[in-house]
Coordinates of C-alpha atoms in Angstrom, one line a residue:
M1 CA -32.5 17.4 -24.2
D2 CA -30.1 16.2 -22.0
A3 CA -31.7 16.6 -18.7
A4 CA -28.6 16.3 -16.4
P5 CA -26.3 19.7 -16.3
T6 CA -30.5 21.4 -16.5
L7 CA -30.9 20.0 -14.0
D8 CA -27.5 21.0 -12.0
R9 CA -27.9 24.9 -13.3
I10 CA -31.4 24.8 -11.7
F11 CA -30.7 22.7 -8.6
R12 CA -27.9 25.3 -7.6
A13 CA -30.8 27.6 -8.4
E14 CA -34.2 26.7 -6.3
A15 CA -32.6 24.5 -4.0
A16 CA -31.9 27.0 -0.4
R17 CA -35.8 28.4 -1.1
L18 CA -37.5 25.0 -2.4
T19 CA -35.4 24.1 0.9
A20 CA -36.0 27.1 3.0
S21 CA -40.1 26.9 1.8
L22 CA -40.8 23.1 2.7
V23 CA -38.7 23.7 6.8
A24 CA -41.6 26.6 6.8
I25 CA -43.9 23.3 6.5
V26 CA -42.3 20.0 7.6
R27 CA -40.0 22.0 10.5
D28 CA -37.6 19.6 10.1
W29 CA -34.6 20.8 8.3
D30 CA -33.7 17.0 7.6
L31 CA -36.8 16.1 6.1
A32 CA -37.1 19.2 4.1
E33 CA -33.5 18.3 2.4
E34 CA -34.2 14.6 1.7
L35 CA -38.1 16.0 0.3
V36 CA -35.8 18.2 -2.2
Q37 CA -33.3 16.0 -3.4
D38 CA -36.5 12.6 -3.4
A39 CA -37.9 16.1 -6.2
M40 CA -34.3 16.2 -8.5
V41 CA -34.2 12.1 -8.6
V42 CA -38.0 12.3 -9.8
A43 CA -37.0 16.1 -12.1
L44 CA -34.3 14.0 -13.5
E45 CA -36.4 10.9 -13.9
T46 CA -38.7 12.4 -15.3
W47 CA -37.8 15.6 -17.6
P48 CA -36.1 13.3 -20.4
R49 CA -39.4 12.3 -21.0
A50 CA -41.8 15.1 -20.8
G51 CA -40.1 17.7 -21.3
L52 CA -39.1 21.6 -19.6
P53 CA -41.1 22.4 -17.2
D54 CA -42.5 26.1 -17.4
N55 CA -41.8 26.8 -13.9
P56 CA -39.0 23.6 -12.6
A57 CA -39.5 26.2 -9.8
A58 CA -43.1 25.3 -9.0
W59 CA -43.3 21.7 -10.2
L60 CA -39.7 21.4 -8.2
L61 CA -42.3 21.9 -5.2
T62 CA -44.9 20.2 -6.2
T63 CA -43.1 17.2 -6.2
A64 CA -41.8 18.1 -2.9
R65 CA -44.7 19.1 -0.8
R66 CA -46.0 15.7 -2.3
R67 CA -43.4 13.6 -1.8
A68 CA -44.2 15.2 2.3
I69 CA -47.5 14.2 2.3
D70 CA -47.2 10.9 1.6
R71 CA -43.8 10.7 4.5
L72 CA -46.7 12.0 7.1
R73 CA -48.9 10.4 6.1
R74 CA -47.4 7.3 7.7
D75 CA -46.8 9.1 10.5
N76 CA -50.0 8.9 12.8
V77 CA -47.9 12.1 14.5
G78 CA -48.1 14.1 11.3
R79 CA -51.3 13.1 9.6
A80 CA -53.0 16.6 10.0
K81 CA -49.6 18.0 8.3
A82 CA -50.1 15.9 5.9
A83 CA -53.7 17.4 5.2
E84 CA -52.4 21.1 5.3
L85 CA -49.8 20.2 2.7
A86 CA -52.3 18.6 0.7
R87 CA -54.2 22.1 0.9
L88 CA -50.9 23.7 -0.4
V89 CA -49.2 21.7 -3.4
D90 CA -53.8 22.1 -3.8
D91 CA -53.4 26.6 -4.8
I92 CA -49.2 26.0 -6.5
E93 CA -50.1 27.0 -9.8
P94 CA -48.1 25.9 -12.5
T95 CA -46.6 29.2 -13.1
A96 CA -46.2 30.1 -9.7
H97 CA -43.0 32.2 -8.3
V98 CA -42.7 29.7 -5.1
T99 CA -42.2 32.0 -1.6
D100 CA -38.6 33.0 -0.5
E101 CA -38.0 32.1 2.9
R102 CA -34.5 32.6 2.9
L103 CA -34.7 35.3 5.1
R104 CA -36.5 33.8 7.6
L105 CA -34.4 30.9 7.4
L106 CA -31.0 32.8 7.3
F107 CA -31.7 34.3 10.9
V108 CA -33.2 31.3 12.2
C109 CA -29.7 30.1 11.4
C110 CA -28.5 32.9 13.0
H111 CA -29.9 32.0 16.5
P112 CA -28.1 32.6 19.6
A113 CA -29.1 29.2 20.5
L114 CA -26.2 28.5 18.0
R115 CA -23.0 28.4 18.8
P116 CA -20.8 31.2 15.6
E117 CA -18.4 28.1 13.2
S118 CA -22.5 26.5 13.5
Q119 CA -24.3 29.7 12.3
I120 CA -21.7 30.5 10.2
A121 CA -22.1 26.7 8.4
L122 CA -25.4 26.0 8.4
T123 CA -26.4 29.0 7.0
L124 CA -23.8 28.5 4.2
K125 CA -25.5 25.5 3.6
A126 CA -28.6 26.0 4.0
V127 CA -29.6 29.9 2.7
A128 CA -26.6 30.5 -0.1
G129 CA -27.1 25.7 -0.3
L130 CA -22.9 25.5 -1.1
T131 CA -22.2 22.0 0.3
A132 CA -19.8 21.1 3.6
A133 CA -16.5 20.8 1.2
E134 CA -17.1 24.1 -0.5
I135 CA -18.1 25.6 3.3
S136 CA -14.9 23.2 3.6
R137 CA -13.1 25.4 2.0
A138 CA -14.5 28.6 2.7
L139 CA -14.0 27.7 5.8
L140 CA -10.5 26.5 6.5
V141 CA -11.9 23.1 8.3
P142 CA -11.8 19.9 7.9
E143 CA -15.0 18.3 6.2
A144 CA -15.8 16.4 8.6
T145 CA -15.9 19.0 11.1
I146 CA -18.5 21.4 9.0
A147 CA -20.1 18.1 8.4
Q148 CA -20.5 17.6 12.4
R149 CA -21.8 21.1 13.1
L150 CA -24.3 20.9 10.8
V151 CA -25.3 17.9 12.0
R152 CA -25.3 20.0 15.9
A153 CA -26.7 22.7 15.0
K154 CA -30.3 21.2 13.1
K155 CA -30.4 19.0 16.1
K156 CA -30.2 22.0 18.1
I157 CA -32.6 23.5 16.2
R158 CA -35.7 20.6 16.7
E159 CA -34.8 19.6 20.2
A160 CA -35.0 23.8 21.2
G161 CA -38.2 24.0 18.8
I162 CA -36.5 27.2 17.7
P163 CA -39.6 29.1 15.3
F164 CA -39.3 29.1 11.5
R165 CA -39.5 33.0 11.8
L166 CA -38.6 36.9 11.7
P167 CA -37.5 37.9 14.8
A168 CA -39.3 40.1 16.8
A169 CA -37.9 44.0 17.0
D170 CA -36.6 42.8 20.2
E171 CA -34.2 39.7 19.2
L172 CA -33.1 41.5 16.4
A173 CA -30.3 43.4 18.4
A174 CA -28.7 39.5 19.8
R175 CA -29.0 37.9 16.3
L176 CA -27.6 40.6 13.8
D177 CA -24.4 40.8 14.4
Q178 CA -23.6 37.5 13.8
V179 CA -26.1 37.5 10.7
L180 CA -24.3 40.7 9.0
A181 CA -21.1 38.7 9.5
V182 CA -22.5 35.8 8.1
V183 CA -24.3 37.6 4.2
Y184 CA -20.4 38.9 4.8
L185 CA -18.2 36.3 4.2
I186 CA -20.7 34.3 1.5
F187 CA -20.4 37.3 -0.1
N188 CA -15.8 37.7 0.0
E189 CA -16.4 33.6 -0.8
G190 CA -18.2 34.4 -3.9
Y191 CA -15.8 38.2 -4.9
L192 CA -13.2 35.5 -5.0
T193 CA -13.0 32.0 -4.0
S194 CA -10.9 30.2 -1.6
R195 CA -10.2 27.3 -3.0
G196 CA -10.6 25.6 -6.9
D197 CA -10.0 26.7 -10.6
A198 CA -13.0 29.1 -10.3
P199 CA -11.4 33.0 -9.2
Q200 CA -14.6 33.5 -8.3
R201 CA -18.6 32.7 -8.0
P202 CA -20.6 35.9 -9.2
D203 CA -23.8 33.7 -8.1
L204 CA -22.0 34.1 -4.0
A205 CA -21.5 37.6 -5.0
S206 CA -25.1 38.8 -6.4
E207 CA -26.5 36.5 -3.2
A208 CA -24.7 38.3 0.2
E209 CA -25.8 40.7 -1.8
W210 CA -29.4 40.1 -2.4
L211 CA -29.5 39.0 1.1
G212 CA -28.5 42.4 1.9
S213 CA -31.6 43.8 0.6
M214 CA -33.8 42.0 1.8
L215 CA -31.7 43.2 5.2
L216 CA -32.2 46.7 4.4
E217 CA -36.1 46.3 3.4
L218 CA -36.7 45.0 6.6
L219 CA -34.3 48.1 9.0
P220 CA -34.1 50.2 6.5
D221 CA -32.6 52.4 9.4
E222 CA -30.3 50.2 11.3
P223 CA -26.5 51.7 10.2
E224 CA -24.7 48.7 10.2
V225 CA -27.1 47.1 7.3
R226 CA -26.8 50.0 5.2
S227 CA -23.2 50.5 5.0
L228 CA -22.6 46.6 4.9
V229 CA -25.0 46.4 1.8
A230 CA -22.6 50.3 0.2
L231 CA -19.9 48.1 0.7
M232 CA -21.0 45.0 -1.2
R233 CA -21.7 47.8 -4.0
L234 CA -19.3 49.5 -3.9
H235 CA -17.4 46.1 -4.8
L236 CA -19.6 44.6 -7.5
A237 CA -19.6 47.7 -9.3
R238 CA -15.7 47.2 -10.2
A239 CA -16.4 43.5 -10.4
S240 CA -16.4 43.3 -14.1
S241 CA -12.7 45.0 -14.6
R242 CA -11.3 42.9 -11.4
F243 CA -10.8 40.1 -14.2
D244 CA -8.8 39.4 -17.6
G245 CA -9.6 35.6 -18.6
E246 CA -9.2 33.9 -15.9
E247 CA -6.0 36.7 -13.9
I248 CA -6.7 38.9 -11.4
V249 CA -6.8 42.7 -12.5
L250 CA -5.5 45.1 -9.2
L251 CA -6.2 47.7 -8.1
E252 CA -3.6 49.8 -9.9
D253 CA -4.3 48.4 -13.7
Q254 CA -8.3 48.7 -13.8
D255 CA -10.2 49.8 -16.3
R256 CA -12.4 53.0 -13.7
A257 CA -14.0 53.5 -16.7
A258 CA -15.3 50.2 -16.8
W259 CA -17.3 50.5 -13.3
D260 CA -20.3 50.8 -13.0
R261 CA -21.1 55.2 -11.8
D262 CA -24.1 54.2 -11.1
A263 CA -24.1 51.9 -8.6
I264 CA -20.9 53.2 -7.3
A265 CA -23.9 56.5 -7.3
G266 CA -25.9 54.9 -5.7
A267 CA -24.2 53.2 -2.2
V268 CA -22.3 56.3 -1.9
E269 CA -26.2 57.5 -1.5
L270 CA -26.5 54.9 1.2
L271 CA -24.1 55.7 3.1
T272 CA -24.6 59.9 4.0
S273 CA -27.2 59.3 6.0
V274 CA -25.0 57.1 8.5
T275 CA -24.0 58.0 11.1
R276 CA -22.9 55.7 13.8
S277 CA -19.6 54.9 12.1
G278 CA -19.6 50.8 13.0
P279 CA -16.8 48.3 11.3
Y280 CA -19.0 47.5 8.1
H281 CA -19.1 51.7 7.9
L282 CA -15.4 52.6 7.9
Q283 CA -14.8 49.4 5.3
A284 CA -17.5 51.3 3.1
R285 CA -16.0 55.1 3.6
I286 CA -12.7 53.0 2.3
A287 CA -14.1 51.6 -0.6
A288 CA -15.9 54.5 -1.8
A289 CA -13.0 56.3 -1.4
H290 CA -11.4 54.4 -3.8
A291 CA -14.4 53.5 -5.5
T292 CA -14.7 57.6 -6.4
A293 CA -11.4 58.4 -6.7
P294 CA -11.1 60.2 -10.4
S295 CA -7.4 57.6 -10.9
F296 CA -5.3 55.5 -8.9
H297 CA -2.9 58.0 -7.4
A298 CA -5.3 60.5 -6.9
T299 CA -6.5 58.5 -4.5
P300 CA -6.9 60.3 -1.1
W301 CA -4.5 57.7 0.7
G302 CA -4.5 60.2 4.5
D303 CA -8.4 59.6 4.3
I304 CA -8.0 55.6 3.5
V305 CA -4.7 55.4 6.9
N306 CA -7.3 57.2 9.5
L307 CA -10.4 55.4 8.1
Y308 CA -8.0 52.0 9.1
D309 CA -7.6 53.7 12.0
E310 CA -10.0 53.8 12.8
L311 CA -11.6 50.4 12.3
Y312 CA -8.5 49.4 13.9
L313 CA -10.2 51.3 17.4
R314 CA -12.3 49.1 16.8
S315 CA -11.5 45.4 15.1
P316 CA -7.9 45.0 15.3
T317 CA -6.9 42.5 14.4
P318 CA -3.4 41.5 12.6
V319 CA -5.6 41.6 8.6
V320 CA -6.8 45.2 9.3
A321 CA -3.2 45.8 10.3
L322 CA -2.4 44.8 7.2
N323 CA -4.2 46.2 4.6
R324 CA -3.1 50.1 7.3
A325 CA -0.2 49.4 6.5
I326 CA 0.3 49.4 2.4
A327 CA -2.4 51.9 2.8
I328 CA 0.6 53.4 4.6
A329 CA 3.2 52.9 1.9
Y330 CA 1.0 54.8 -1.0
D331 CA 0.6 58.0 1.7
E332 CA 4.0 57.8 2.9
N333 CA 6.6 55.4 1.0
V334 CA 7.4 51.9 1.0
E335 CA 10.1 52.3 3.2
Q336 CA 6.7 53.6 6.0
G337 CA 4.9 50.4 4.7
L338 CA 7.1 47.8 5.2
R339 CA 7.8 49.3 8.8
A340 CA 4.5 48.8 9.8
L341 CA 5.2 45.3 8.6
E342 CA 7.2 44.2 11.0
P343 CA 4.5 43.4 13.8
L344 CA 2.3 41.4 12.0
D345 CA 4.8 38.8 11.8
D346 CA 4.2 35.7 12.8
A347 CA 0.5 36.9 13.8
L348 CA 0.3 36.4 9.4
A349 CA 3.0 34.1 9.0
S350 CA 0.7 31.2 6.9
Y351 CA -2.0 34.4 5.3
G352 CA -1.1 34.4 1.8
P353 CA -2.1 37.9 1.0
Y354 CA 0.9 39.7 3.8
H355 CA 3.5 37.5 1.7
A356 CA 2.3 39.0 -1.6
A357 CA 1.7 43.0 -0.4
R358 CA 5.1 42.4 1.5
G359 CA 6.9 40.5 -1.8
E360 CA 5.4 44.0 -3.9
L361 CA 6.5 46.2 -1.5
L362 CA 9.9 44.9 -1.4
R363 CA 10.5 45.4 -4.9
R364 CA 9.3 48.9 -4.6
A365 CA 12.3 49.1 -2.3
G366 CA 15.2 47.6 -4.9
R367 CA 15.3 44.0 -1.8
I368 CA 15.1 41.4 -4.6
D369 CA 15.5 38.0 -3.1
E370 CA 13.3 39.3 -0.4
A371 CA 10.5 40.2 -2.7
I372 CA 10.8 36.7 -4.3
D373 CA 11.3 35.1 -1.6
A374 CA 7.8 36.2 -0.2
S375 CA 6.3 36.6 -3.7
S376 CA 6.9 32.7 -4.1
R377 CA 5.6 32.2 0.3
A378 CA 2.8 33.7 -1.1
L379 CA 2.3 31.3 -3.8
E380 CA 2.2 28.7 -1.5
L381 CA -0.2 29.0 0.3
A382 CA -2.7 30.5 -2.6
T383 CA -5.3 28.4 -2.6
N384 CA -7.4 30.7 -5.6
A385 CA -5.8 29.8 -8.9
A386 CA -5.9 33.6 -10.7
E387 CA -3.8 34.7 -7.4
R388 CA -1.3 32.1 -7.7
R389 CA -1.2 33.1 -12.1
L390 CA -0.8 36.7 -10.5
L391 CA 1.8 35.7 -7.8
E392 CA 3.5 33.4 -11.3
R393 CA 3.7 36.4 -12.9
R394 CA 5.0 39.6 -10.6
I395 CA 7.8 36.7 -9.5
E396 CA 9.0 36.4 -13.2
E397 CA 8.7 39.7 -13.6
T398 CA 9.8 41.2 -11.1
R399 CA 13.3 38.0 -12.3
R400 CA 13.4 40.1 -15.9
E401 CA 13.1 44.0 -14.6
H402 CA 16.0 43.3 -13.0
G403 CA 18.3 40.3 -14.7
H404 CA 17.2 38.4 -11.3
L405 CA 17.2 34.4 -12.6
G406 CA 16.6 32.6 -9.0
N407 CA 19.4 32.2 -7.2
D408 CA 19.3 29.5 -5.1
R409 CA 16.6 30.4 -2.3
G410 CA 14.2 32.0 -4.7
R411 CA 14.4 28.5 -6.9
T412 CA 13.9 26.8 -3.5
S413 CA 10.8 29.0 -2.0
R414 CA 9.1 28.4 -5.4
A415 CA 9.6 24.6 -5.2
R416 CA 7.7 23.7 -1.7

């Protein structure tokens, strides 16, 4: 048996669940992670000889708990906990389902005692199973900084005695906004990866949707929970048409017959009972307007512009303004869209999607040299391989369509 690839797949699938289960018992984050790693090493040594167990997750959890018993028995303070663990190990059946503690772990990671940047990093590490390097790429922060945040967060949890439990009803409001922000960040990294050769990580996007679904079970009447779950499901409903091989397919060119209409209807139904228009609700309504339009040209752009106007009042960010400008270009005309982009030049100077959008609008306006320069700047900033391929094709098509062989500025811009 080739155990290494099998172990790698199982590790990615089970590491976060195993860590959460062990944190709930040993109350020591570093120890829990170390025990999971130990169990993986034992599996790598054992499975090639004995074969893959019927339930790898239960096997790994049993092994990790036995390692914990050995560690705790050597520590006088931990002997009582070792006895408790021994009883738990005896109760694990070979076919047992490993209890999923990740929702509790999610609220621990987003405890208000932790700094927001540490909450995000810890959730991505502990709940989503990303490595420090992957978190670094997702957040555009140096890996050493991420490592420091993780160390500080775990230390704070230990020193503050933060309990491993779901928050009480009167604590939820203070915790929910950050939990939702972290879940959506995980989703976005899976839906379109920030770096690397893989254009998307469907497992990560599905993980975020699962976390949202668990939150929805806990808080079925919370408007922004319902809205975020609907938003993620609307995006996932068209996921199968977003790529042609390894290249992004733009919304305008996607095969709408391939979209999951049942999933879209279910997501829209989730939104119907939401009466308060928070940021996620507005984003979900925008996504629903796209998903329910019979064609790209039949998209209700005027309604979408109005929704972006309302969203900007609640979240006045340059990225919201960028998306609003694109909608204006389709609702009114390209020149109006370009004028709406102008105030964003400085704020989004290093944001690739801004230059990509500007390049496309300039192309449609017939301003070819400027379009190529803007798209070339987007290419320089792009970190997703699929985005790079799309931009490269767009630049070449723009040159060919207009008989433009590439002036010095265009060639220089691409080469930098």
